Amino acid sequence: MENNLIEATNLSYAYRSATGPAVKALDGVSINVRRGEMVAITGRNGSGKSTLARHFNGLLMPSAGRVLINGLLTTEKKNIPIIRRAVGMVFQNPDNQLISSIVEEDIAFGPENLGVPQEEIRTRVDHALQVMELESLRFEAPNHLSEGQKQLVAIAGVLAMQPECIILDEPTAHLDPRGRRDVIESVLRLNKEEGITIVWLTHFMNEAAKFNRMLIMDSGSIVMEGSPRYIFRRGSEIAAYGLDLPVTTCLAAGLHRQGFNIRPDITDPEELVNSLCLLKQ
Amino acid sequence: MPIETVNLSFSYSKGTPFEQEVLHDIDFQIKDGEFVGLIGPTRSGKTTFAQHLNALYIPQSGRVIVDGLDTADKHTDLVYLRHRVGYVFQNPDYQLFAPTVGEDIAFGPLNQKLDRNEVENRVRVAMDQVGLDYDTFHDRDIYALSGGQKRRAAIAGVLACKPKALILDDITTGLDPRGRDDILRIINILHREQNITIIFISSSMDEAAVLAERIVIINQGKIIMDDKPRRILEKIDELRYLGLELPEVSMIMEKLRRVGYKLPSDIICVEEAIGAIAAALREGGGQ
């Protein structure tokens, strides 16, 4: 399948432990991510989602099974630089990712390391700033920015490496509600306008609801997979995996149960308001 | 144990060209046993303010009085005061430092020069209060804890000093839904059963709206609203102007009101919302 950017087959991974037996973090996971797709991976803390994501750019190597990125095995040492260029990572805490004292220098760091010519770096930095709507912060010091803005800068830094895919590991966990909204909106835009494949890890269900496809992980396995609507129709199953329905879906499902003609799987607040608007007439 | 601030102001790098005002003339009182949500956007000054309340910061101008003791008075025993007003930091990794859970929780009581039996007893009670089983977790390595367990251990360490007030600084960050529910339930029980004063700091209104009896909104170093949660949530336009996101329920209720639904203005949870929408629909013959 040449359309698959990420192809993981029967992937297992065990963390070594100094004292006890090895802890199995992934247990026979198979997943494909197509080029240009956006996928949300959810699951409670410790479900294995970060461990899975770290296999997608060769930060971790499978204990069993295999991972192909653009058809290249992550276990082949010579593939790693190519894979890391294709798949960028953004972590939970932007402070762990920002290193320079000026925003534009931070964004230039990646391409500089790749040996990109100066002129080209300038073009890439300009582009990343523009796409992330950060032009006004170009000469700021990252430590003067809000957490949300820092996270946007971290994403811009990855963007300047011109990856085909960006993996974001709970990128909104430390942000306030406004920062959260800014980050998810710009990432959705990256997918739509730049065609970048997005893998988004979260346990905020209202974030997952914005993706075309979502996966739920539990105890190192993928336990549910489908569109947000498909998944959110199964409220009690989700609860068993330690997750909640989005507030909008709770409202829709509650009204549906009371006998009103409302789809119980609505995930978008606007859609809920529109349906209720129709019902009122 | 009342806590009070009078004309409290604070600036970073005071007296230098980089001086930046963080708190501006704050007057604030909290009564014994209150549960207050302290809400504000990032960099509003809420953490700096809260850290004045247990003398982690000493006022540059104005006063902070805790249980009748002025934190700037050099006769005030600040160690005692910090045991009375416990502070749980946003990041438990900043708070936990001993190798094992038991040692970490025992640190405060040992500092209070209590005898071994009493320390042991305090550790047991504190672990029980946060739902960490003593036999399972007492000797557990701090680094072998999950995010939620670390939060609980950090809270237990503060509880072991028998505080009368707890300041909780964004303690649900990064927790998954169950982890968050567990922590919030523990806090609620501490408040109800032990009458511990709670100051619950958060950048979002969702949790505080449901838990707190009173919400104080701080922005650019000033208190700009101080009221019951339901009253605060009615001021939608003001909150939006401040860049504070409304809870999703409130946002949907507001949109429905705009399209002609007659709904009470003080709805704060999903169940209330379902009831109100259903009532409005039945009345309007929408079924």
Coordinates of C-alpha atoms in Angstrom, one line a residue, chain B residues 54-264:
Chain B
N54 CA 1.4 31.0 52.4
A55 CA 4.4 33.3 52.5
L56 CA 6.3 31.8 49.6
Y57 CA 6.3 35.5 48.5
I58 CA 6.5 38.3 51.1
P59 CA 4.6 41.4 50.1
Q60 CA 6.6 44.3 48.6
S61 CA 3.8 46.5 49.5
G62 CA 0.5 45.9 51.3
R63 CA -0.1 43.1 53.8
V64 CA -1.0 39.4 53.9
I65 CA -2.6 38.3 57.2
V66 CA -3.0 34.5 57.8
D67 CA -4.9 33.5 60.9
G68 CA -4.0 36.9 62.4
L69 CA -0.3 36.6 61.6
D70 CA 1.3 39.1 59.2
T71 CA 3.6 37.3 56.8
A72 CA 5.9 40.3 56.6
D73 CA 6.3 40.5 60.4
K74 CA 9.7 39.1 61.3
H75 CA 8.3 37.5 64.4
T76 CA 5.9 35.4 62.4
D77 CA 7.0 31.7 62.3
L78 CA 6.8 31.1 58.5
V79 CA 7.4 27.4 58.8
Y80 CA 4.4 27.0 61.0
L81 CA 2.4 29.2 58.7
R82 CA 3.3 27.2 55.7
H83 CA 2.2 24.0 57.5
R84 CA -1.2 25.7 58.2
V85 CA -1.6 26.8 54.6
G86 CA -0.4 23.9 52.3
Y87 CA 0.5 24.5 48.7
V88 CA 0.2 21.9 46.0
F89 CA 2.2 22.9 42.9
Q90 CA 1.0 22.4 39.3
N91 CA 3.9 20.0 38.6
P92 CA 4.2 17.2 41.2
D93 CA 7.8 16.7 40.1
Y94 CA 8.6 20.0 41.8
Q95 CA 7.1 18.9 45.0
L96 CA 8.2 15.3 45.4
F97 CA 11.9 14.8 46.2
A98 CA 12.4 11.9 48.5
P99 CA 13.1 8.4 47.0
T100 CA 9.9 6.7 48.2
V101 CA 6.3 7.8 48.7
G102 CA 6.4 7.1 52.5
E103 CA 9.6 9.2 53.0
D104 CA 8.3 12.0 51.0
I105 CA 5.0 12.3 52.9
A106 CA 6.9 12.0 56.2
F107 CA 9.1 14.9 55.4
G108 CA 6.7 17.6 56.7
P109 CA 5.8 15.9 60.0
L110 CA 9.4 15.1 60.6
N111 CA 10.2 18.8 60.2
Q112 CA 7.5 19.5 62.8
K113 CA 9.7 17.5 65.2
L114 CA 6.9 15.0 65.9
D115 CA 7.8 11.6 67.4
R116 CA 8.1 8.6 65.2
N117 CA 4.7 7.1 66.0
E118 CA 2.9 10.4 65.3
V119 CA 4.8 10.8 62.0
E120 CA 3.9 7.2 61.0
N121 CA 0.3 7.9 62.0
R122 CA 0.2 11.1 60.0
V123 CA 1.6 9.3 56.9
R124 CA -1.0 6.6 57.2
V125 CA -3.9 9.0 57.6
A126 CA -2.7 11.3 54.7
M127 CA -2.3 8.3 52.3
D128 CA -5.7 7.1 53.3
Q129 CA -7.2 10.5 52.6
V130 CA -5.9 10.6 49.0
G131 CA -6.7 6.9 48.3
L132 CA -3.1 5.5 48.2
D133 CA -3.0 2.2 49.9
Y134 CA -0.4 2.2 52.6
D135 CA 1.0 -1.3 52.1
T136 CA 1.2 -1.0 48.3
F137 CA 2.6 2.5 48.0
H138 CA 4.5 3.2 51.2
D139 CA 7.9 1.9 49.9
R140 CA 7.1 2.6 46.2
D141 CA 9.7 4.6 44.3
I142 CA 8.4 8.0 43.4
Y143 CA 9.5 7.5 39.8
A144 CA 7.4 4.4 39.5
L145 CA 4.2 6.4 40.1
S146 CA 1.7 7.4 37.4
G147 CA 0.8 11.1 36.9
G148 CA -2.3 10.7 38.9
Q149 CA -0.6 8.8 41.7
K150 CA 2.1 11.5 41.9
R151 CA -0.5 14.2 42.3
R152 CA -2.0 12.2 45.1
A153 CA 1.4 11.7 46.8
A154 CA 2.0 15.4 46.5
I155 CA -1.3 16.2 48.2
A156 CA -0.7 13.6 50.9
G157 CA 2.7 15.2 51.7
V158 CA 0.9 18.5 52.3
L159 CA -2.0 16.9 54.2
A160 CA 0.5 15.2 56.6
C161 CA 1.3 18.7 58.0
K162 CA -2.4 19.0 59.0
P163 CA -3.1 22.2 57.1
K164 CA -6.2 24.3 57.7
A165 CA -6.1 25.6 54.2
L166 CA -5.0 24.1 50.9
I167 CA -3.9 26.0 47.8
L168 CA -4.1 23.8 44.7
D169 CA -2.4 25.2 41.7
D170 CA -3.8 23.8 38.5
I171 CA -3.5 20.2 39.9
T172 CA -5.6 18.5 37.2
T173 CA -3.3 19.4 34.3
G174 CA -2.2 16.4 32.2
L175 CA -4.5 14.0 34.0
D176 CA -6.8 11.7 32.1
P177 CA -10.6 12.0 32.8
R178 CA -10.7 9.3 35.6
G179 CA -7.5 10.7 37.1
R180 CA -9.0 14.1 37.2
D181 CA -12.3 12.9 38.6
D182 CA -10.5 11.0 41.4
I183 CA -8.5 14.1 42.4
L184 CA -11.5 16.3 42.4
R185 CA -13.5 13.8 44.5
I186 CA -10.7 13.7 47.1
I187 CA -10.5 17.5 47.3
N188 CA -14.3 17.7 47.7
I189 CA -14.3 15.2 50.5
L190 CA -11.4 17.0 52.3
H191 CA -13.4 20.2 52.1
R192 CA -16.7 18.7 53.2
E193 CA -15.5 16.4 55.9
Q194 CA -12.5 18.1 57.3
N195 CA -13.7 21.7 56.7
I196 CA -10.4 22.5 55.0
T197 CA -10.4 25.8 53.2
I198 CA -9.7 25.3 49.5
I199 CA -8.2 27.7 47.1
F200 CA -8.5 26.0 43.7
I201 CA -6.4 27.7 41.0
S202 CA -7.2 27.0 37.3
S203 CA -7.1 28.6 33.9
S204 CA -10.4 27.1 32.9
M205 CA -13.8 27.5 34.5
D206 CA -15.1 24.0 34.0
E207 CA -14.0 22.3 37.2
A208 CA -14.3 25.4 39.5
A209 CA -17.8 26.2 38.3
V210 CA -19.1 22.8 39.6
L211 CA -17.0 22.6 42.8
A212 CA -16.4 26.0 44.2
E213 CA -18.8 28.1 46.3
R214 CA -17.2 31.3 45.1
I215 CA -15.1 32.2 42.1
V216 CA -12.6 35.0 42.0
I217 CA -11.4 36.1 38.6
I218 CA -8.0 37.7 38.4
N219 CA -6.7 39.5 35.3
Q220 CA -3.6 41.6 34.9
G221 CA -2.9 41.4 38.6
K222 CA -6.3 42.6 39.7
I223 CA -9.4 40.9 41.1
I224 CA -12.1 41.8 38.6
M225 CA -15.0 39.5 39.6
D226 CA -15.8 37.8 42.9
D227 CA -19.1 36.0 43.1
K228 CA -21.0 32.7 43.2
P229 CA -20.1 30.5 40.1
R230 CA -23.6 30.8 38.7
R231 CA -23.6 34.5 38.9
I232 CA -20.1 34.7 37.2
L233 CA -21.2 32.4 34.3
E234 CA -24.0 34.8 33.5
K235 CA -21.5 37.5 32.6
I236 CA -20.7 35.9 29.3
D237 CA -19.5 38.9 27.4
E238 CA -17.2 40.1 30.1
L239 CA -15.6 36.7 30.5
R240 CA -15.1 36.4 26.7
Y241 CA -13.5 39.9 26.7
L242 CA -11.0 38.6 29.3
G243 CA -10.2 35.7 27.0
L244 CA -11.6 33.2 29.5
E245 CA -13.3 30.4 27.7
L246 CA -16.7 29.4 29.0
P247 CA -17.4 25.8 29.9
E248 CA -18.8 24.0 26.9
V249 CA -22.3 23.7 28.5
S250 CA -22.5 27.5 29.0
M251 CA -21.4 28.1 25.5
I252 CA -24.1 25.9 24.0
M253 CA -26.8 27.4 26.3
E254 CA -25.8 30.8 25.2
K255 CA -26.1 29.9 21.5
L256 CA -29.5 28.3 22.1
R257 CA -30.7 31.5 23.9
R258 CA -29.7 33.5 20.8
V259 CA -31.9 31.3 18.6
G260 CA -34.9 31.8 20.8
Y261 CA -34.7 29.1 23.5
K262 CA -35.9 30.3 26.9
L263 CA -33.3 28.8 29.3
P264 CA -32.3 29.8 32.8

